[in-house]
Amino acid sequence: MSAATDLMAQYAAYHRDRRNIATHFVGIPLIVFAVGALLARPTFAVGSWALTPAAVAWGLTALWYLTRGSLVLGVATSIVNLLLIAAALPLGHLETTPWLAWSLGTFVIGWIIQFVGHYYEGRKPAFADDLRGLLIGPMFVVGEALFALGWGKKMLAEIEARAGPTHLRDLHAPATR
């Protein structure tokens, strides 16, 4: 088990340009929403409960977030993901073509926004080196929002000590990493 601070610092090293961080506030929620929509089918019964693969995926990821050592960050990330997935579930009731069009379209738009951010960063996405980055991304965005609200000053200081402060990269200069 990796501690939330370690995971956030590792992820933050790939996300120091403020424009990249800003794109993640749009791209990552779109991707989580899209994954929820794609996993909104099929519905299956477990006892009297109707479940979808999206509910199972949420449960497993929530368990992962809650065991990273920061209860506030784990709960907040789980709630945000739950809201995004719940908002996406109605797409699973659409006919197949519109369901796939909305789900895949949102997924692709989310990733385009992510890659625009990494253009500003001048560095590949974190998941290219560690697939856990796909799980850490939502936690990073929620963490950044919580930091902006004044929560987690000690965690933020530790992340910045390891990854450096945020900045705006000069796009005319070559990337240093």
Short mmCIF file of N, CA and C in Angstrom, two decimals:
data_model
loop_
_atom_site.label_atom_id
_atom_site.label_comp_id
_atom_site.label_asym_id
_atom_site.label_seq_id
_atom_site.Cartn_x
_atom_site.Cartn_y
_atom_site.Cartn_z
N MET A 1 0.84 -1.18 0.00
CA MET A 1 0.00 0.00 0.00
C MET A 1 0.88 1.25 0.00
N SER A 2 0.62 2.13 -0.93
CA SER A 2 1.36 3.39 -0.99
C SER A 2 0.56 4.48 -0.31
N ALA A 3 1.24 5.30 0.45
CA ALA A 3 0.58 6.40 1.15
C ALA A 3 0.13 7.45 0.15
N ALA A 4 -0.97 8.11 0.49
CA ALA A 4 -1.53 9.14 -0.39
C ALA A 4 -0.49 10.21 -0.73
N THR A 5 0.29 10.64 0.25
CA THR A 5 1.29 11.68 -0.01
C THR A 5 2.32 11.22 -1.02
N ASP A 6 2.78 9.97 -0.89
CA ASP A 6 3.75 9.44 -1.85
C ASP A 6 3.16 9.38 -3.26
N LEU A 7 1.93 8.89 -3.36
CA LEU A 7 1.28 8.80 -4.66
C LEU A 7 1.05 10.18 -5.28
N MET A 8 0.59 11.10 -4.45
CA MET A 8 0.33 12.46 -4.94
C MET A 8 1.63 13.15 -5.38
N ALA A 9 2.71 12.96 -4.64
CA ALA A 9 3.99 13.58 -5.00
C ALA A 9 4.52 12.99 -6.30
N GLN A 10 4.40 11.68 -6.45
CA GLN A 10 4.84 11.03 -7.68
C GLN A 10 4.04 11.56 -8.87
N TYR A 11 2.75 11.66 -8.72
CA TYR A 11 1.87 12.15 -9.79
C TYR A 11 2.14 13.63 -10.06
N ALA A 12 2.33 14.40 -8.99
CA ALA A 12 2.55 15.84 -9.12
C ALA A 12 3.82 16.15 -9.91
N ALA A 13 4.80 15.27 -9.85
CA ALA A 13 6.03 15.50 -10.61
C ALA A 13 5.76 15.60 -12.11
N TYR A 14 4.68 15.01 -12.57
CA TYR A 14 4.28 15.08 -13.99
C TYR A 14 3.31 16.23 -14.25
N HIS A 15 2.98 16.97 -13.20
CA HIS A 15 1.92 17.98 -13.29
C HIS A 15 2.31 19.23 -12.51
N ARG A 16 3.27 19.98 -13.02
CA ARG A 16 3.69 21.20 -12.34
C ARG A 16 3.23 22.44 -13.09
N ASP A 17 2.93 22.33 -14.37
CA ASP A 17 2.45 23.48 -15.12
C ASP A 17 1.00 23.74 -14.76
N ARG A 18 0.69 24.96 -14.39
CA ARG A 18 -0.66 25.29 -13.92
C ARG A 18 -1.72 25.06 -14.99
N ARG A 19 -1.35 25.25 -16.26
CA ARG A 19 -2.32 25.01 -17.34
C ARG A 19 -2.63 23.52 -17.44
N ASN A 20 -1.64 22.68 -17.22
CA ASN A 20 -1.85 21.24 -17.23
C ASN A 20 -2.79 20.84 -16.09
N ILE A 21 -2.54 21.38 -14.91
CA ILE A 21 -3.40 21.08 -13.77
C ILE A 21 -4.83 21.53 -14.08
N ALA A 22 -4.99 22.71 -14.67
CA ALA A 22 -6.33 23.22 -15.01
C ALA A 22 -7.04 22.29 -15.99
N THR A 23 -6.32 21.77 -16.99
CA THR A 23 -6.97 20.87 -17.94
C THR A 23 -7.41 19.58 -17.26
N HIS A 24 -6.70 19.18 -16.22
CA HIS A 24 -7.06 17.96 -15.50
C HIS A 24 -8.37 18.13 -14.73
N PHE A 25 -8.69 19.36 -14.35
CA PHE A 25 -9.96 19.62 -13.67
C PHE A 25 -11.15 19.42 -14.60
N VAL A 26 -10.91 19.42 -15.90
CA VAL A 26 -11.97 19.16 -16.88
C VAL A 26 -11.84 17.75 -17.44
N GLY A 27 -10.63 17.41 -17.87
CA GLY A 27 -10.42 16.12 -18.54
C GLY A 27 -10.68 14.91 -17.66
N ILE A 28 -10.17 14.92 -16.43
CA ILE A 28 -10.34 13.75 -15.57
C ILE A 28 -11.80 13.51 -15.20
N PRO A 29 -12.55 14.53 -14.80
CA PRO A 29 -13.99 14.26 -14.56
C PRO A 29 -14.72 13.75 -15.80
N LEU A 30 -14.37 14.26 -16.97
CA LEU A 30 -15.00 13.75 -18.20
C LEU A 30 -14.68 12.27 -18.40
N ILE A 31 -13.45 11.88 -18.13
CA ILE A 31 -13.05 10.49 -18.31
C ILE A 31 -13.75 9.59 -17.28
N VAL A 32 -13.80 10.02 -16.03
CA VAL A 32 -14.50 9.22 -15.01
C VAL A 32 -15.97 9.09 -15.38
N PHE A 33 -16.59 10.18 -15.80
CA PHE A 33 -17.98 10.15 -16.25
C PHE A 33 -18.14 9.15 -17.40
N ALA A 34 -17.25 9.23 -18.38
CA ALA A 34 -17.34 8.36 -19.55
C ALA A 34 -17.15 6.89 -19.18
N VAL A 35 -16.22 6.60 -18.29
CA VAL A 35 -16.03 5.22 -17.85
C VAL A 35 -17.30 4.74 -17.13
N GLY A 36 -17.89 5.60 -16.32
CA GLY A 36 -19.15 5.25 -15.67
C GLY A 36 -20.24 4.95 -16.69
N ALA A 37 -20.30 5.74 -17.74
CA ALA A 37 -21.30 5.52 -18.79
C ALA A 37 -21.03 4.22 -19.55
N LEU A 38 -19.76 3.99 -19.88
CA LEU A 38 -19.42 2.76 -20.60
C LEU A 38 -19.71 1.51 -19.77
N LEU A 39 -19.56 1.62 -18.45
CA LEU A 39 -19.79 0.49 -17.56
C LEU A 39 -21.22 0.47 -16.99
N ALA A 40 -22.09 1.28 -17.55
CA ALA A 40 -23.47 1.34 -17.08
C ALA A 40 -24.30 0.15 -17.57
N ARG A 41 -23.73 -0.64 -18.43
CA ARG A 41 -24.38 -1.84 -18.94
C ARG A 41 -23.47 -3.02 -18.69
N PRO A 42 -23.92 -4.18 -18.49
CA PRO A 42 -25.30 -4.57 -18.25
C PRO A 42 -25.66 -4.39 -16.79
N THR A 43 -26.94 -4.47 -16.49
CA THR A 43 -27.41 -4.48 -15.11
C THR A 43 -27.60 -5.94 -14.71
N PHE A 44 -27.13 -6.28 -13.53
CA PHE A 44 -27.31 -7.65 -13.05
C PHE A 44 -27.76 -7.59 -11.59
N ALA A 45 -28.46 -8.62 -11.17
CA ALA A 45 -29.03 -8.66 -9.82
C ALA A 45 -28.10 -9.40 -8.87
N VAL A 46 -27.92 -8.80 -7.72
CA VAL A 46 -27.24 -9.46 -6.60
C VAL A 46 -28.23 -9.39 -5.45
N GLY A 47 -28.92 -10.48 -5.24
CA GLY A 47 -30.03 -10.45 -4.30
C GLY A 47 -31.12 -9.54 -4.83
N SER A 48 -31.52 -8.57 -4.03
CA SER A 48 -32.53 -7.62 -4.48
C SER A 48 -31.91 -6.34 -5.04
N TRP A 49 -30.60 -6.31 -5.16
CA TRP A 49 -29.91 -5.13 -5.66
C TRP A 49 -29.63 -5.26 -7.15
N ALA A 50 -29.89 -4.21 -7.90
CA ALA A 50 -29.52 -4.15 -9.31
C ALA A 50 -28.18 -3.43 -9.41
N LEU A 51 -27.18 -4.14 -9.90
CA LEU A 51 -25.84 -3.57 -10.01
C LEU A 51 -25.40 -3.48 -11.46
N THR A 52 -24.43 -2.64 -11.69
CA THR A 52 -23.80 -2.52 -13.00
C THR A 52 -22.29 -2.68 -12.80
N PRO A 53 -21.56 -2.93 -13.87
CA PRO A 53 -20.10 -2.94 -13.74
C PRO A 53 -19.57 -1.61 -13.20
N ALA A 54 -20.27 -0.51 -13.47
CA ALA A 54 -19.86 0.80 -12.95
C ALA A 54 -19.89 0.82 -11.42
N ALA A 55 -20.93 0.21 -10.84
CA ALA A 55 -21.04 0.16 -9.38
C ALA A 55 -19.92 -0.68 -8.78
N VAL A 56 -19.61 -1.79 -9.42
CA VAL A 56 -18.53 -2.65 -8.95
C VAL A 56 -17.19 -1.91 -9.05
N ALA A 57 -16.95 -1.26 -10.18
CA ALA A 57 -15.71 -0.51 -10.36
C ALA A 57 -15.60 0.61 -9.33
N TRP A 58 -16.72 1.32 -9.09
CA TRP A 58 -16.69 2.37 -8.07
C TRP A 58 -16.34 1.78 -6.70
N GLY A 59 -16.96 0.68 -6.33
CA GLY A 59 -16.71 0.06 -5.04
C GLY A 59 -15.25 -0.33 -4.86
N LEU A 60 -14.67 -0.92 -5.90
CA LEU A 60 -13.27 -1.33 -5.83
C LEU A 60 -12.33 -0.12 -5.75
N THR A 61 -12.62 0.92 -6.54
CA THR A 61 -11.74 2.10 -6.49
C THR A 61 -11.92 2.85 -5.18
N ALA A 62 -13.15 2.91 -4.67
CA ALA A 62 -13.37 3.57 -3.38
C ALA A 62 -12.58 2.86 -2.29
N LEU A 63 -12.58 1.55 -2.31
CA LEU A 63 -11.80 0.78 -1.34
C LEU A 63 -10.31 1.13 -1.46
N TRP A 64 -9.83 1.25 -2.69
CA TRP A 64 -8.42 1.61 -2.91
C TRP A 64 -8.14 3.00 -2.35
N TYR A 65 -8.99 4.00 -2.68
CA TYR A 65 -8.77 5.36 -2.18
C TYR A 65 -8.81 5.42 -0.65
N LEU A 66 -9.71 4.67 -0.06
CA LEU A 66 -9.88 4.71 1.39
C LEU A 66 -8.74 4.03 2.14
N THR A 67 -7.93 3.26 1.44
CA THR A 67 -6.80 2.57 2.08
C THR A 67 -5.45 3.20 1.75
N ARG A 68 -5.45 4.43 1.26
CA ARG A 68 -4.19 5.10 0.92
C ARG A 68 -3.63 5.92 2.08
N GLY A 69 -4.31 5.96 3.21
CA GLY A 69 -3.76 6.61 4.39
C GLY A 69 -4.24 8.02 4.66
N SER A 70 -5.10 8.55 3.81
CA SER A 70 -5.69 9.86 4.06
C SER A 70 -7.21 9.72 3.96
N LEU A 71 -7.86 9.62 5.10
CA LEU A 71 -9.30 9.37 5.11
C LEU A 71 -10.07 10.49 4.41
N VAL A 72 -9.74 11.74 4.68
CA VAL A 72 -10.46 12.86 4.06
C VAL A 72 -10.32 12.81 2.54
N LEU A 73 -9.10 12.63 2.06
CA LEU A 73 -8.88 12.58 0.62
C LEU A 73 -9.55 11.35 0.01
N GLY A 74 -9.49 10.22 0.69
CA GLY A 74 -10.14 9.00 0.19
C GLY A 74 -11.64 9.14 0.11
N VAL A 75 -12.25 9.68 1.15
CA VAL A 75 -13.70 9.87 1.16
C VAL A 75 -14.11 10.89 0.10
N ALA A 76 -13.39 12.00 0.03
CA ALA A 76 -13.74 13.05 -0.94
C ALA A 76 -13.63 12.53 -2.37
N THR A 77 -12.56 11.80 -2.68
CA THR A 77 -12.38 11.26 -4.02
C THR A 77 -13.47 10.25 -4.34
N SER A 78 -13.79 9.41 -3.38
CA SER A 78 -14.84 8.41 -3.59
C SER A 78 -16.19 9.07 -3.84
N ILE A 79 -16.49 10.13 -3.10
CA ILE A 79 -17.77 10.83 -3.29
C ILE A 79 -17.82 11.51 -4.66
N VAL A 80 -16.75 12.18 -5.03
CA VAL A 80 -16.73 12.85 -6.35
C VAL A 80 -16.90 11.82 -7.45
N ASN A 81 -16.18 10.70 -7.37
CA ASN A 81 -16.32 9.66 -8.39
C ASN A 81 -17.74 9.08 -8.40
N LEU A 82 -18.33 8.90 -7.21
CA LEU A 82 -19.70 8.40 -7.13
C LEU A 82 -20.67 9.34 -7.83
N LEU A 83 -20.52 10.64 -7.61
CA LEU A 83 -21.40 11.62 -8.25
C LEU A 83 -21.24 11.60 -9.77
N LEU A 84 -20.00 11.50 -10.25
CA LEU A 84 -19.77 11.46 -11.69
C LEU A 84 -20.35 10.19 -12.31
N ILE A 85 -20.15 9.06 -11.65
CA ILE A 85 -20.67 7.80 -12.17
C ILE A 85 -22.19 7.77 -12.10
N ALA A 86 -22.76 8.26 -11.01
CA ALA A 86 -24.22 8.31 -10.89
C ALA A 86 -24.82 9.19 -11.98
N ALA A 87 -24.16 10.29 -12.30
CA ALA A 87 -24.65 11.17 -13.37
C ALA A 87 -24.57 10.48 -14.73
N ALA A 88 -23.63 9.54 -14.88
CA ALA A 88 -23.45 8.86 -16.16
C ALA A 88 -24.38 7.66 -16.35
N LEU A 89 -24.87 7.09 -15.27
CA LEU A 89 -25.67 5.87 -15.36
C LEU A 89 -26.89 5.98 -16.28
N PRO A 90 -27.60 7.11 -16.32
CA PRO A 90 -28.74 7.19 -17.25
C PRO A 90 -28.36 6.96 -18.72
N LEU A 91 -27.12 7.21 -19.09
CA LEU A 91 -26.71 6.95 -20.47
C LEU A 91 -26.81 5.46 -20.80
N GLY A 92 -26.67 4.61 -19.80
CA GLY A 92 -26.79 3.17 -20.02
C GLY A 92 -28.18 2.74 -20.44
N HIS A 93 -29.18 3.59 -20.25
CA HIS A 93 -30.56 3.27 -20.64
C HIS A 93 -30.86 3.69 -22.08
N LEU A 94 -29.94 4.37 -22.71
CA LEU A 94 -30.14 4.78 -24.10
C LEU A 94 -30.00 3.57 -25.03
N GLU A 95 -30.49 3.74 -26.24
CA GLU A 95 -30.23 2.73 -27.27
C GLU A 95 -28.72 2.61 -27.46
N THR A 96 -28.28 1.51 -28.03
CA THR A 96 -26.85 1.22 -28.11
C THR A 96 -26.05 2.31 -28.82
N THR A 97 -26.50 2.78 -29.96
CA THR A 97 -25.72 3.77 -30.71
C THR A 97 -25.55 5.08 -29.96
N PRO A 98 -26.61 5.69 -29.43
CA PRO A 98 -26.40 6.92 -28.67
C PRO A 98 -25.60 6.69 -27.38
N TRP A 99 -25.81 5.54 -26.73
CA TRP A 99 -25.04 5.22 -25.52
C TRP A 99 -23.54 5.19 -25.83
N LEU A 100 -23.17 4.48 -26.89
CA LEU A 100 -21.76 4.41 -27.25
C LEU A 100 -21.24 5.75 -27.75
N ALA A 101 -22.05 6.47 -28.51
CA ALA A 101 -21.60 7.77 -29.03
C ALA A 101 -21.30 8.74 -27.88
N TRP A 102 -22.21 8.85 -26.93
CA TRP A 102 -22.00 9.75 -25.79
C TRP A 102 -20.84 9.28 -24.93
N SER A 103 -20.81 7.99 -24.63
CA SER A 103 -19.77 7.46 -23.75
C SER A 103 -18.38 7.59 -24.37
N LEU A 104 -18.24 7.09 -25.59
CA LEU A 104 -16.94 7.15 -26.25
C LEU A 104 -16.56 8.58 -26.62
N GLY A 105 -17.53 9.37 -27.03
CA GLY A 105 -17.25 10.77 -27.36
C GLY A 105 -16.73 11.54 -26.16
N THR A 106 -17.38 11.36 -25.01
CA THR A 106 -16.94 12.02 -23.79
C THR A 106 -15.56 11.53 -23.38
N PHE A 107 -15.32 10.23 -23.52
CA PHE A 107 -14.03 9.65 -23.19
C PHE A 107 -12.92 10.26 -24.05
N VAL A 108 -13.15 10.33 -25.34
CA VAL A 108 -12.15 10.89 -26.26
C VAL A 108 -11.91 12.37 -25.98
N ILE A 109 -12.98 13.13 -25.77
CA ILE A 109 -12.82 14.57 -25.46
C ILE A 109 -12.02 14.74 -24.17
N GLY A 110 -12.32 13.93 -23.16
CA GLY A 110 -11.56 14.01 -21.91
C GLY A 110 -10.08 13.77 -22.12
N TRP A 111 -9.75 12.77 -22.93
CA TRP A 111 -8.33 12.47 -23.18
C TRP A 111 -7.68 13.54 -24.05
N ILE A 112 -8.40 14.12 -24.99
CA ILE A 112 -7.83 15.22 -25.79
C ILE A 112 -7.46 16.37 -24.87
N ILE A 113 -8.34 16.71 -23.95
CA ILE A 113 -8.06 17.79 -22.99
C ILE A 113 -6.83 17.44 -22.15
N GLN A 114 -6.72 16.17 -21.73
CA GLN A 114 -5.56 15.74 -20.96
C GLN A 114 -4.27 15.92 -21.76
N PHE A 115 -4.28 15.53 -23.02
CA PHE A 115 -3.07 15.62 -23.83
C PHE A 115 -2.72 17.08 -24.16
N VAL A 116 -3.71 17.94 -24.26
CA VAL A 116 -3.42 19.37 -24.41
C VAL A 116 -2.67 19.85 -23.16
N GLY A 117 -3.13 19.43 -22.00
CA GLY A 117 -2.45 19.80 -20.76
C GLY A 117 -1.01 19.33 -20.73
N HIS A 118 -0.77 18.12 -21.22
CA HIS A 118 0.59 17.60 -21.21
C HIS A 118 1.46 18.25 -22.28
N TYR A 119 0.85 18.84 -23.29
CA TYR A 119 1.62 19.68 -24.21
C TYR A 119 2.19 20.87 -23.43
N TYR A 120 1.33 21.50 -22.62
CA TYR A 120 1.80 22.62 -21.80
C TYR A 120 2.88 22.16 -20.82
N GLU A 121 2.70 20.99 -20.28
CA GLU A 121 3.66 20.45 -19.31
C GLU A 121 5.00 20.13 -19.97
N GLY A 122 4.93 19.68 -21.23
CA GLY A 122 6.15 19.26 -21.90
C GLY A 122 6.62 17.89 -21.42
N ARG A 123 5.68 17.11 -20.92
CA ARG A 123 6.02 15.80 -20.36
C ARG A 123 4.86 14.83 -20.58
N LYS A 124 5.18 13.57 -20.75
CA LYS A 124 4.15 12.55 -20.95
C LYS A 124 3.30 12.40 -19.70
N PRO A 125 2.10 11.83 -19.85
CA PRO A 125 1.24 11.59 -18.68
C PRO A 125 1.88 10.59 -17.71
N ALA A 126 1.53 10.69 -16.45
CA ALA A 126 2.09 9.83 -15.40
C ALA A 126 1.78 8.36 -15.65
N PHE A 127 0.61 8.06 -16.19
CA PHE A 127 0.25 6.65 -16.37
C PHE A 127 1.14 5.95 -17.37
N ALA A 128 1.86 6.71 -18.21
CA ALA A 128 2.77 6.09 -19.18
C ALA A 128 3.91 5.36 -18.47
N ASP A 129 4.25 5.80 -17.27
CA ASP A 129 5.30 5.15 -16.49
C ASP A 129 4.76 4.28 -15.37
N ASP A 130 3.53 4.51 -14.96
CA ASP A 130 2.93 3.76 -13.85
C ASP A 130 1.42 3.78 -14.03
N LEU A 131 0.85 2.63 -14.31
CA LEU A 131 -0.59 2.56 -14.58
C LEU A 131 -1.44 3.02 -13.41
N ARG A 132 -0.86 3.05 -12.20
CA ARG A 132 -1.63 3.56 -11.06
C ARG A 132 -2.01 5.02 -11.28
N GLY A 133 -1.32 5.70 -12.18
CA GLY A 133 -1.65 7.09 -12.50
C GLY A 133 -3.10 7.25 -12.93
N LEU A 134 -3.68 6.20 -13.52
CA LEU A 134 -5.08 6.26 -13.92
C LEU A 134 -6.00 6.35 -12.71
N LEU A 135 -5.59 5.78 -11.58
CA LEU A 135 -6.35 5.89 -10.33
C LEU A 135 -5.96 7.14 -9.55
N ILE A 136 -4.72 7.52 -9.64
CA ILE A 136 -4.24 8.67 -8.88
C ILE A 136 -4.79 9.98 -9.45
N GLY A 137 -5.03 10.04 -10.75
CA GLY A 137 -5.53 11.26 -11.38
C GLY A 137 -6.75 11.85 -10.69
N PRO A 138 -7.83 11.08 -10.49
CA PRO A 138 -8.97 11.65 -9.78
C PRO A 138 -8.63 12.11 -8.36
N MET A 139 -7.77 11.36 -7.67
CA MET A 139 -7.36 11.74 -6.33
C MET A 139 -6.56 13.05 -6.36
N PHE A 140 -5.73 13.22 -7.38
CA PHE A 140 -4.94 14.44 -7.54
C PHE A 140 -5.84 15.65 -7.74
N VAL A 141 -6.83 15.52 -8.61
CA VAL A 141 -7.75 16.65 -8.87
C VAL A 141 -8.53 17.00 -7.61
N VAL A 142 -9.05 16.00 -6.93
CA VAL A 142 -9.78 16.26 -5.68
C VAL A 142 -8.84 16.87 -4.65
N GLY A 143 -7.63 16.34 -4.55
CA GLY A 143 -6.64 16.90 -3.63
C GLY A 143 -6.33 18.36 -3.94
N GLU A 144 -6.14 18.68 -5.20
CA GLU A 144 -5.86 20.07 -5.60
C GLU A 144 -7.03 20.98 -5.22
N ALA A 145 -8.25 20.49 -5.40
CA ALA A 145 -9.42 21.29 -5.01
C ALA A 145 -9.44 21.49 -3.50
N LEU A 146 -9.16 20.44 -2.75
CA LEU A 146 -9.12 20.56 -1.29
C LEU A 146 -8.00 21.49 -0.84
N PHE A 147 -6.85 21.42 -1.49
CA PHE A 147 -5.74 22.32 -1.15
C PHE A 147 -6.16 23.77 -1.37
N ALA A 148 -6.86 24.03 -2.49
CA ALA A 148 -7.32 25.39 -2.80
C ALA A 148 -8.30 25.89 -1.74
N LEU A 149 -9.02 24.96 -1.10
CA LEU A 149 -9.97 25.32 -0.04
C LEU A 149 -9.31 25.43 1.33
N GLY A 150 -8.01 25.18 1.38
CA GLY A 150 -7.27 25.33 2.63
C GLY A 150 -7.02 24.04 3.39
N TRP A 151 -7.49 22.90 2.87
CA TRP A 151 -7.26 21.62 3.54
C TRP A 151 -5.87 21.08 3.18
N GLY A 152 -5.25 20.33 4.06
CA GLY A 152 -4.06 19.56 3.76
C GLY A 152 -2.79 20.36 3.53
N LYS A 153 -2.60 21.41 4.29
CA LYS A 153 -1.41 22.26 4.10
C LYS A 153 -0.11 21.47 4.27
N LYS A 154 -0.10 20.55 5.23
CA LYS A 154 1.11 19.74 5.45
C LYS A 154 1.36 18.82 4.25
N MET A 155 0.31 18.18 3.75
CA MET A 155 0.45 17.31 2.58
C MET A 155 0.91 18.11 1.37
N LEU A 156 0.30 19.27 1.15
CA LEU A 156 0.69 20.11 0.02
C LEU A 156 2.15 20.53 0.12
N ALA A 157 2.59 20.91 1.30
CA ALA A 157 3.99 21.31 1.50
C ALA A 157 4.94 20.15 1.18
N GLU A 158 4.57 18.95 1.60
CA GLU A 158 5.40 17.78 1.33
C GLU A 158 5.44 17.47 -0.17
N ILE A 159 4.30 17.58 -0.83
CA ILE A 159 4.25 17.34 -2.28
C ILE A 159 5.12 18.35 -3.00
N GLU A 160 5.00 19.62 -2.65
CA GLU A 160 5.81 20.64 -3.31
C GLU A 160 7.29 20.51 -2.98
N ALA A 161 7.62 20.02 -1.79
CA ALA A 161 9.03 19.79 -1.44
C ALA A 161 9.61 18.70 -2.35
N ARG A 162 8.81 17.71 -2.68
CA ARG A 162 9.28 16.60 -3.53
C ARG A 162 9.20 16.92 -5.02
N ALA A 163 8.09 17.52 -5.46
CA ALA A 163 7.86 17.72 -6.89
C ALA A 163 8.19 19.12 -7.37
N GLY A 164 8.35 20.07 -6.46
CA GLY A 164 8.60 21.45 -6.82
C GLY A 164 7.31 22.24 -6.91
N PRO A 165 7.44 23.56 -6.98
CA PRO A 165 6.25 24.41 -7.05
C PRO A 165 5.62 24.35 -8.44
N THR A 166 4.38 24.79 -8.53
CA THR A 166 3.75 24.89 -9.84
C THR A 166 4.30 26.12 -10.56
N HIS A 167 4.17 26.13 -11.88
CA HIS A 167 4.72 27.22 -12.69
C HIS A 167 3.97 27.25 -14.03
N LEU A 168 4.36 28.18 -14.86
CA LEU A 168 3.91 28.23 -16.26
C LEU A 168 5.16 28.02 -17.12
N ARG A 169 5.21 26.90 -17.81
CA ARG A 169 6.38 26.58 -18.64
C ARG A 169 6.40 27.49 -19.86
N ASP A 170 7.58 27.98 -20.20
CA ASP A 170 7.78 28.75 -21.41
C ASP A 170 7.69 27.78 -22.59
N LEU A 171 6.66 27.94 -23.41
CA LEU A 171 6.43 27.01 -24.51
C LEU A 171 7.43 27.16 -25.64
N HIS A 172 8.20 28.24 -25.63
CA HIS A 172 9.21 28.45 -26.67
C HIS A 172 10.55 27.84 -26.30
N ALA A 173 10.69 27.46 -25.04
CA ALA A 173 11.91 26.82 -24.58
C ALA A 173 11.69 25.30 -24.57
N PRO A 174 12.74 24.54 -24.79
CA PRO A 174 12.54 23.08 -24.74
C PRO A 174 12.17 22.62 -23.33
N ALA A 175 11.41 21.57 -23.26
CA ALA A 175 11.04 21.00 -21.97
C ALA A 175 12.30 20.49 -21.28
N THR A 176 12.37 20.68 -19.96
CA THR A 176 13.58 20.28 -19.23
C THR A 176 13.51 18.85 -18.73
N ARG A 177 12.38 18.18 -18.85
CA ARG A 177 12.29 16.78 -18.38
C ARG A 177 11.95 15.88 -19.52
#
